[in-house]
Each structure stands twice: as structure tokens, then as C-alpha cells.
Amino acid sequence: MTLFETASATITGIRTEAARSRVALAFAGLVVAVCCLATGGIFVKLSALDPIATGAWRIGLALPFAYLWQTLERRRDRAAVRPLDARQLLLLWLAGACLGLDLALWNVSFHYTTVANANLLANLVPLVVVPAAWLVYRETITRLFALGFVVALCGVTILLSPKLGAGAGSLFGDALALMTALFYGSYLLLVTGLRRTIASGRIMYLTSFGSLSVLVPLALIFERRLLPVSLFELWPLIGLALLAHLGGQGLLAACLRYIPAGLSSVLVLMQPIVAALYAWPLFGETMGPVELLGVAVCLTGLYVAKLGQK
């Protein structure tokens, strides 16, 4: 119910029916994108390859679909074929490199810390995006919005708190997961700016090369298990490419044109919640009273944050 109320609040004050429809559709698409992004950790956990190589396969297998996406955009919209200047190309590469580093660090962190820690620390994106969105895009930060995302962070902490018990040996993994939030927040900010002048399919396609320029060398230098040897080892990589990357990152890029960066970063906090729901039937990880309380607190924080977003 809270999500539908938040969607309604998002479109309040928009004058034209067409604009209201676009914002409502973008909000719904953003929720779907978060659900797709939440599958990332599941498929990484199931992958037989080394973590950075898994990230490279995620981008590589999605590349043909991203090319098809941008091709369809070009047929529909002439603006999608406008030549890009050097600054735009640099920002596209930088956005892709940030996403590549995000995937590398996040995938590796699973080998040193708990899944709960990795998800929690990697989703501290608002701490990066909200202040930067105010500085770069002049998006207003109200006290109510700040209260909302703090409450949402508390909800995620409560949700994952029963599983947070890693010792000092996980400090390295925790640091990697925390750095993930920095790079993913940078990716969100760059895509938000690029989305104002470049179509989402084109962004997905061109940023993929930036990601691969980071992931492939790192995998070749530091890892050994780089290639799947059977169909059983290939299907988690296909799932990562189609659901987590195209369905998650692609749909996210498409929706960022109509959703403020601050609000999108708070909605991304739902990812650990959805991942916990996935893990329940797949790995037998049930949700007790504490986890359910965390869900309620997080959704309340999302609603309060929207009320405070101008």
C-alpha cells in the first residue's frame, strides 16, 4: 500500500495528464528495476566462475541486447542518432567504469564477508547520491526527506541485523562493499545527467564498453576461473545479464529521466528487502519478526522521504 501511496504522491502537482502518466510509469518501472537488481546477488552466489569474471560475463552477455535496444530507439526517435561530443563520450565511459568497479568490488566482497553485510553496505547509496545531487543538480533536500532516508536506512539495518555477526576477519570484505556504494552512487549521478540528453538504450550500450574495460583486465590479472565449461555454469550468467543488468540497470537508466536522483537512491534501498524475499524460497532463509519490522520501517522511510522531496 505504501508504494502505491508514494507513486500517487510523486505525480501530485504535475499539470498535464501525459506528464502524470510518464512519472507514474517511471515510478512503477523503478520498482521493477529494483526487483531485477535484487537478483544480482542470487546469481553471483550461484555462479561457478570467479567473481570479477562473473561481472564481466554479466556485461558481455547483455551487450547484444543493449545494441538491439539502442537500434530500436534510433528507428523511433531521430534524436537518438545525434553524434556525441568528446565530453559525452568521456562521461559515458566514466559511468561504465564506475559500474564495472561497483560489480567487481561487490562480487568479490561475497568471498570475505556475509551476504547480509555486503547488501547492507553496498546499499548506502543515499549517503553518496543525495548530497551530490544537491551539489550537482540542485535538487532540494528538505529535513523531511533527510529524516525519511535515515528511517529507511534504519529499516534496512533492522532487517539485516539478525544476520550481522561477522568477525574481524570480514573487515576487508566490509570495506569492499562500502566502496561499492561510492561507485554505484557515482554511476547513478552520471547516468542521471546523461539521461537528459541521451536515450537510455544508447547509455546502456555505450557504458557497457566502459565496464568491460575495467572488468576484463582485472579478471585476467587476478582470477583463474574465467570461462563456463557447461550449460549449468552458463545459466546464472545469462540470468545476471538479462535480469540484473538489462532488467535492472537498463530499466533504471530509462526511469531516471523522470525520477529525482535523491528519490531513486532511496528506492534502491528496497533491494536488500527484495533479495531477502528471494532468498526465502531459494535458500530457506525465512523472515522472522525482526525482519518484518525492518520491512515496515524501511517502507515508512520511503514514504516520508517522498513527502519531503520537492
Tab-separated table of C-alpha atoms in Angstrom:
chain	number	residue	atom	x	y	z
A	1	MET	CA	0.000	0.000	0.000
A	2	THR	CA	2.841	2.383	0.820
A	3	LEU	CA	4.356	2.078	-2.654
A	4	PHE	CA	1.049	2.970	-4.318
A	5	GLU	CA	0.644	5.943	-1.983
A	6	THR	CA	4.196	7.041	-2.796
A	7	ALA	CA	3.517	6.735	-6.510
A	8	SER	CA	0.415	8.876	-6.079
A	9	ALA	CA	2.374	11.483	-4.135
A	10	THR	CA	5.059	11.532	-6.838
A	11	ILE	CA	2.657	12.720	-9.532
A	12	THR	CA	0.855	15.259	-7.348
A	13	GLY	CA	1.219	18.752	-8.747
A	14	ILE	CA	2.093	17.692	-12.300
A	15	ARG	CA	-0.201	19.649	-14.561
A	16	THR	CA	-0.646	17.645	-17.768
A	17	GLU	CA	-2.122	14.169	-17.981
A	18	ALA	CA	0.712	13.000	-20.250
A	19	ALA	CA	3.327	14.159	-17.734
A	20	ARG	CA	1.495	12.447	-14.866
A	21	SER	CA	1.355	9.219	-16.862
A	22	ARG	CA	5.087	9.350	-17.620
A	23	VAL	CA	6.026	9.909	-13.985
A	24	ALA	CA	3.682	7.176	-12.739
A	25	LEU	CA	5.066	4.752	-15.325
A	26	ALA	CA	8.629	5.707	-14.429
A	27	PHE	CA	7.951	5.136	-10.739
A	28	ALA	CA	6.481	1.692	-11.438
A	29	GLY	CA	9.417	0.913	-13.727
A	30	LEU	CA	11.850	1.935	-10.998
A	31	VAL	CA	10.235	-0.526	-8.580
A	32	VAL	CA	10.518	-3.302	-11.194
A	33	ALA	CA	14.151	-2.317	-11.802
A	34	VAL	CA	14.932	-2.700	-8.095
A	35	CYS	CA	13.308	-6.157	-8.113
A	36	CYS	CA	15.526	-7.140	-11.044
A	37	LEU	CA	18.635	-5.675	-9.420
A	38	ALA	CA	17.958	-7.782	-6.321
A	39	THR	CA	18.577	-10.941	-8.343
A	40	GLY	CA	22.217	-9.939	-8.804
A	41	GLY	CA	23.471	-11.333	-5.512
A	42	ILE	CA	21.494	-14.548	-6.016
A	43	PHE	CA	23.089	-15.266	-9.410
A	44	VAL	CA	26.580	-14.262	-8.215
A	45	LYS	CA	26.215	-16.719	-5.362
A	46	LEU	CA	25.195	-19.453	-7.826
A	47	SER	CA	27.975	-18.710	-10.334
A	48	ALA	CA	30.833	-21.225	-10.671
A	49	LEU	CA	33.206	-18.581	-12.053
A	50	ASP	CA	35.402	-16.202	-10.101
A	51	PRO	CA	33.584	-13.019	-9.008
A	52	ILE	CA	35.125	-10.419	-11.337
A	53	ALA	CA	34.824	-12.761	-14.313
A	54	THR	CA	31.174	-13.251	-13.385
A	55	GLY	CA	30.701	-9.481	-13.583
A	56	ALA	CA	32.389	-9.359	-16.993
A	57	TRP	CA	30.118	-12.086	-18.338
A	58	ARG	CA	27.120	-10.194	-16.982
A	59	ILE	CA	28.038	-7.159	-19.097
A	60	GLY	CA	29.247	-9.122	-22.136
A	61	LEU	CA	26.152	-11.301	-22.484
A	62	ALA	CA	23.918	-8.243	-22.159
A	63	LEU	CA	25.822	-6.304	-24.841
A	64	PRO	CA	23.934	-7.680	-27.914
A	65	PHE	CA	20.596	-6.914	-26.261
A	66	ALA	CA	21.748	-3.410	-25.394
A	67	TYR	CA	22.741	-2.920	-29.048
A	68	LEU	CA	19.287	-4.085	-30.162
A	69	TRP	CA	17.717	-1.697	-27.653
A	70	GLN	CA	19.584	1.322	-28.997
A	71	THR	CA	18.817	0.260	-32.586
A	72	LEU	CA	15.088	0.273	-31.858
A	73	GLU	CA	15.454	3.678	-30.227
A	74	ARG	CA	17.137	5.068	-33.334
A	75	ARG	CA	14.263	3.911	-35.530
A	76	ARG	CA	11.709	5.561	-33.251
A	77	ASP	CA	13.485	8.802	-32.373
A	78	ARG	CA	15.801	10.819	-34.611
A	79	ALA	CA	17.339	12.479	-31.559
A	80	ALA	CA	18.769	9.098	-30.569
A	81	VAL	CA	21.169	9.190	-33.559
A	82	ARG	CA	22.708	12.573	-32.850
A	83	PRO	CA	26.521	12.404	-32.727
A	84	LEU	CA	28.068	12.608	-29.284
A	85	ASP	CA	30.792	15.058	-28.387
A	86	ALA	CA	34.015	14.180	-26.589
A	87	ARG	CA	32.647	15.245	-23.203
A	88	GLN	CA	29.609	12.970	-23.502
A	89	LEU	CA	31.756	10.035	-24.600
A	90	LEU	CA	34.070	10.573	-21.637
A	91	LEU	CA	31.134	10.691	-19.209
A	92	LEU	CA	29.674	7.529	-20.752
A	93	TRP	CA	32.976	5.714	-20.314
A	94	LEU	CA	33.316	7.034	-16.765
A	95	ALA	CA	29.785	5.886	-15.884
A	96	GLY	CA	30.564	2.443	-17.279
A	97	ALA	CA	33.861	2.276	-15.404
A	98	CYS	CA	32.091	3.164	-12.149
A	99	LEU	CA	29.566	0.391	-12.748
A	100	GLY	CA	32.384	-2.031	-13.554
A	101	LEU	CA	34.218	-1.206	-10.326
A	102	ASP	CA	30.915	-1.474	-8.448
A	103	LEU	CA	30.357	-5.002	-9.806
A	104	ALA	CA	33.951	-6.081	-9.198
A	105	LEU	CA	34.050	-4.934	-5.579
A	106	TRP	CA	30.553	-6.157	-4.742
A	107	ASN	CA	31.093	-9.616	-6.255
A	108	VAL	CA	34.438	-10.054	-4.502
A	109	SER	CA	33.007	-8.908	-1.157
A	110	PHE	CA	30.848	-12.056	-1.003
A	111	HIS	CA	34.032	-14.096	-0.568
A	112	TYR	CA	35.150	-12.173	2.520
A	113	THR	CA	32.014	-11.111	4.362
A	114	THR	CA	28.429	-12.195	4.830
A	115	VAL	CA	25.754	-11.669	2.217
A	116	ALA	CA	23.893	-9.510	4.735
A	117	ASN	CA	26.873	-7.228	5.276
A	118	ALA	CA	27.560	-6.960	1.546
A	119	ASN	CA	23.957	-5.994	0.748
A	120	LEU	CA	23.656	-3.532	3.607
A	121	LEU	CA	26.921	-1.672	2.994
A	122	ALA	CA	26.529	-1.642	-0.793
A	123	ASN	CA	23.108	-0.011	-0.443
A	124	LEU	CA	24.280	3.035	1.478
A	125	VAL	CA	23.895	4.833	-1.859
A	126	PRO	CA	21.867	7.795	-0.490
A	127	LEU	CA	24.879	8.875	1.559
A	128	VAL	CA	26.613	9.479	-1.789
A	129	VAL	CA	23.782	10.460	-4.125
A	130	VAL	CA	21.642	12.822	-2.063
A	131	PRO	CA	24.377	15.347	-1.136
A	132	ALA	CA	25.906	15.127	-4.608
A	133	ALA	CA	22.506	15.565	-6.300
A	134	TRP	CA	22.046	18.749	-4.283
A	135	LEU	CA	25.516	19.973	-5.282
A	136	VAL	CA	25.423	18.996	-8.974
A	137	TYR	CA	21.747	19.095	-9.960
A	138	ARG	CA	20.465	21.498	-7.270
A	139	GLU	CA	17.824	19.016	-6.140
A	140	THR	CA	16.284	20.308	-2.914
A	141	ILE	CA	16.977	18.383	0.280
A	142	THR	CA	14.394	19.057	2.965
A	143	ARG	CA	14.551	17.987	6.593
A	144	LEU	CA	11.643	15.645	5.997
A	145	PHE	CA	13.466	13.983	3.110
A	146	ALA	CA	16.607	13.591	5.220
A	147	LEU	CA	14.506	12.071	8.012
A	148	GLY	CA	12.902	9.697	5.525
A	149	PHE	CA	16.075	8.205	4.154
A	150	VAL	CA	17.561	7.926	7.653
A	151	VAL	CA	14.466	5.968	8.704
A	152	ALA	CA	14.806	3.827	5.563
A	153	LEU	CA	18.439	3.110	6.406
A	154	CYS	CA	17.366	2.124	9.916
A	155	GLY	CA	14.806	-0.233	8.401
A	156	VAL	CA	17.428	-1.960	6.278
A	157	THR	CA	19.684	-2.253	9.337
A	158	ILE	CA	16.877	-3.818	11.376
A	159	LEU	CA	16.064	-6.212	8.542
A	160	LEU	CA	19.623	-7.488	8.265
A	161	SER	CA	20.627	-7.167	11.930
A	162	PRO	CA	19.936	-10.826	12.864
A	163	LYS	CA	22.498	-11.876	10.245
A	164	LEU	CA	25.169	-9.293	11.080
A	165	GLY	CA	27.656	-11.318	13.089
A	166	ALA	CA	30.829	-11.430	11.070
A	167	GLY	CA	34.104	-11.163	12.945
A	168	ALA	CA	37.160	-9.001	12.405
A	169	GLY	CA	38.261	-11.237	9.532
A	170	SER	CA	35.467	-9.784	7.399
A	171	LEU	CA	36.782	-6.213	7.666
A	172	PHE	CA	38.292	-6.373	4.182
A	173	GLY	CA	35.024	-7.583	2.668
A	174	ASP	CA	33.074	-4.906	4.517
A	175	ALA	CA	35.412	-2.245	3.125
A	176	LEU	CA	34.898	-3.562	-0.416
A	177	ALA	CA	31.111	-3.492	-0.019
A	178	LEU	CA	31.252	0.033	1.367
A	179	MET	CA	33.317	1.188	-1.613
A	180	THR	CA	30.652	-0.368	-3.826
A	181	ALA	CA	28.175	2.247	-2.600
A	182	LEU	CA	30.594	5.008	-3.619
A	183	PHE	CA	30.992	3.733	-7.179
A	184	TYR	CA	27.330	2.856	-7.636
A	185	GLY	CA	26.291	6.264	-6.351
A	186	SER	CA	28.683	7.865	-8.844
A	187	TYR	CA	27.151	5.750	-11.612
A	188	LEU	CA	23.645	6.903	-10.654
A	189	LEU	CA	24.654	10.547	-10.726
A	190	LEU	CA	26.399	10.285	-14.088
A	191	VAL	CA	23.500	8.419	-15.702
A	192	THR	CA	21.027	10.931	-14.294
A	193	GLY	CA	22.855	13.727	-16.093
A	194	LEU	CA	23.404	11.751	-19.301
A	195	ARG	CA	19.781	10.636	-19.441
A	196	ARG	CA	18.687	14.244	-20.014
A	197	THR	CA	20.270	14.295	-23.474
A	198	ILE	CA	20.963	10.644	-24.401
A	199	ALA	CA	18.460	7.797	-24.811
A	200	SER	CA	18.572	5.016	-22.213
A	201	GLY	CA	19.374	2.209	-24.676
A	202	ARG	CA	22.306	4.154	-26.046
A	203	ILE	CA	23.544	4.740	-22.491
A	204	MET	CA	23.285	1.033	-21.695
A	205	TYR	CA	25.174	0.056	-24.853
A	206	LEU	CA	28.000	2.586	-24.651
A	207	THR	CA	28.564	2.342	-20.891
A	208	SER	CA	28.989	-1.423	-21.310
A	209	PHE	CA	32.334	-0.811	-23.002
A	210	GLY	CA	33.471	1.271	-20.052
A	211	SER	CA	32.504	-1.542	-17.682
A	212	LEU	CA	34.276	-4.190	-19.756
A	213	SER	CA	37.404	-2.011	-19.986
A	214	VAL	CA	37.645	-2.360	-16.199
A	215	LEU	CA	36.302	-5.876	-15.556
A	216	VAL	CA	38.171	-7.831	-18.262
A	217	PRO	CA	41.710	-6.661	-17.318
A	218	LEU	CA	41.017	-7.186	-13.614
A	219	ALA	CA	39.709	-10.704	-14.244
A	220	LEU	CA	42.673	-11.623	-16.450
A	221	ILE	CA	45.160	-10.349	-13.865
A	222	PHE	CA	43.678	-11.653	-10.622
A	223	GLU	CA	41.466	-14.652	-11.438
A	224	ARG	CA	41.648	-18.160	-12.945
A	225	ARG	CA	38.098	-19.488	-13.426
A	226	LEU	CA	37.117	-17.266	-16.321
A	227	LEU	CA	35.047	-19.449	-18.685
A	228	PRO	CA	31.948	-21.607	-18.115
A	229	VAL	CA	32.524	-25.248	-19.072
A	230	SER	CA	28.882	-26.399	-19.161
A	231	LEU	CA	25.356	-25.121	-19.666
A	232	PHE	CA	24.814	-25.478	-15.920
A	233	GLU	CA	27.584	-22.942	-15.297
A	234	LEU	CA	26.264	-20.638	-18.035
A	235	TRP	CA	22.676	-20.113	-16.888
A	236	PRO	CA	23.475	-17.964	-13.798
A	237	LEU	CA	25.498	-15.685	-16.089
A	238	ILE	CA	22.563	-15.413	-18.505
A	239	GLY	CA	20.302	-14.583	-15.571
A	240	LEU	CA	22.688	-11.846	-14.485
A	241	ALA	CA	22.771	-10.385	-17.991
A	242	LEU	CA	19.036	-10.442	-18.699
A	243	LEU	CA	17.531	-9.740	-15.273
A	244	ALA	CA	20.103	-7.927	-13.146
A	245	HIS	CA	21.771	-5.933	-15.935
A	246	LEU	CA	19.182	-5.322	-18.659
A	247	GLY	CA	16.088	-5.532	-16.486
A	248	GLY	CA	17.738	-3.762	-13.553
A	249	GLN	CA	20.343	-1.291	-14.790
A	250	GLY	CA	18.629	-0.747	-18.147
A	251	LEU	CA	15.205	-0.031	-16.729
A	252	LEU	CA	16.796	2.126	-14.041
A	253	ALA	CA	18.505	4.234	-16.700
A	254	ALA	CA	15.206	4.603	-18.563
A	255	CYS	CA	13.364	5.828	-15.468
A	256	LEU	CA	15.976	8.256	-14.110
A	257	ARG	CA	14.908	10.909	-16.607
A	258	TYR	CA	11.616	11.373	-14.750
A	259	ILE	CA	12.546	10.500	-11.142
A	260	PRO	CA	14.789	12.752	-8.983
A	261	ALA	CA	18.174	11.234	-8.172
A	262	GLY	CA	17.566	11.590	-4.431
A	263	LEU	CA	14.318	9.625	-4.523
A	264	SER	CA	15.770	6.965	-6.826
A	265	SER	CA	18.651	6.388	-4.403
A	266	VAL	CA	16.202	5.839	-1.545
A	267	LEU	CA	14.108	3.425	-3.600
A	268	VAL	CA	17.259	1.425	-4.313
A	269	LEU	CA	17.280	0.693	-0.574
A	270	MET	CA	14.480	-1.797	-1.264
A	271	GLN	CA	16.989	-4.071	-2.966
A	272	PRO	CA	18.090	-5.903	0.237
A	273	ILE	CA	14.428	-6.381	1.167
A	274	VAL	CA	13.562	-7.932	-2.174
A	275	ALA	CA	16.734	-10.034	-2.095
A	276	ALA	CA	15.689	-11.368	1.318
A	277	LEU	CA	12.311	-12.328	-0.132
A	278	TYR	CA	14.061	-14.156	-2.986
A	279	ALA	CA	16.374	-15.981	-0.583
A	280	TRP	CA	13.441	-17.302	1.451
A	281	PRO	CA	12.262	-19.975	-1.051
A	282	LEU	CA	15.637	-20.428	-2.774
A	283	PHE	CA	17.930	-20.869	0.228
A	284	GLY	CA	15.445	-21.397	3.066
A	285	GLU	CA	16.223	-18.034	4.685
A	286	THR	CA	12.980	-17.203	6.484
A	287	MET	CA	11.925	-13.771	7.719
A	288	GLY	CA	11.141	-13.525	11.418
A	289	PRO	CA	9.516	-10.704	13.411
A	290	VAL	CA	12.688	-8.583	13.340
A	291	GLU	CA	12.989	-8.830	9.560
A	292	LEU	CA	9.306	-7.985	9.087
A	293	LEU	CA	9.757	-4.969	11.361
A	294	GLY	CA	12.678	-3.887	9.183
A	295	VAL	CA	10.483	-4.079	6.069
A	296	ALA	CA	7.819	-1.918	7.714
A	297	VAL	CA	10.331	0.683	8.934
A	298	CYS	CA	12.049	0.854	5.535
A	299	LEU	CA	8.791	1.337	3.610
A	300	THR	CA	7.770	4.016	6.095
A	301	GLY	CA	11.067	5.774	5.465
A	302	LEU	CA	10.460	5.660	1.717
A	303	TYR	CA	7.039	7.257	2.155
A	304	VAL	CA	8.372	10.011	4.448
A	305	ALA	CA	11.255	10.698	2.055
A	306	LYS	CA	8.821	11.178	-0.823
A	307	LEU	CA	6.713	13.589	1.205
A	308	GLY	CA	9.844	15.670	1.748
A	309	GLN	CA	11.051	15.575	-1.870
A	310	LYS	CA	10.330	18.757	-3.834
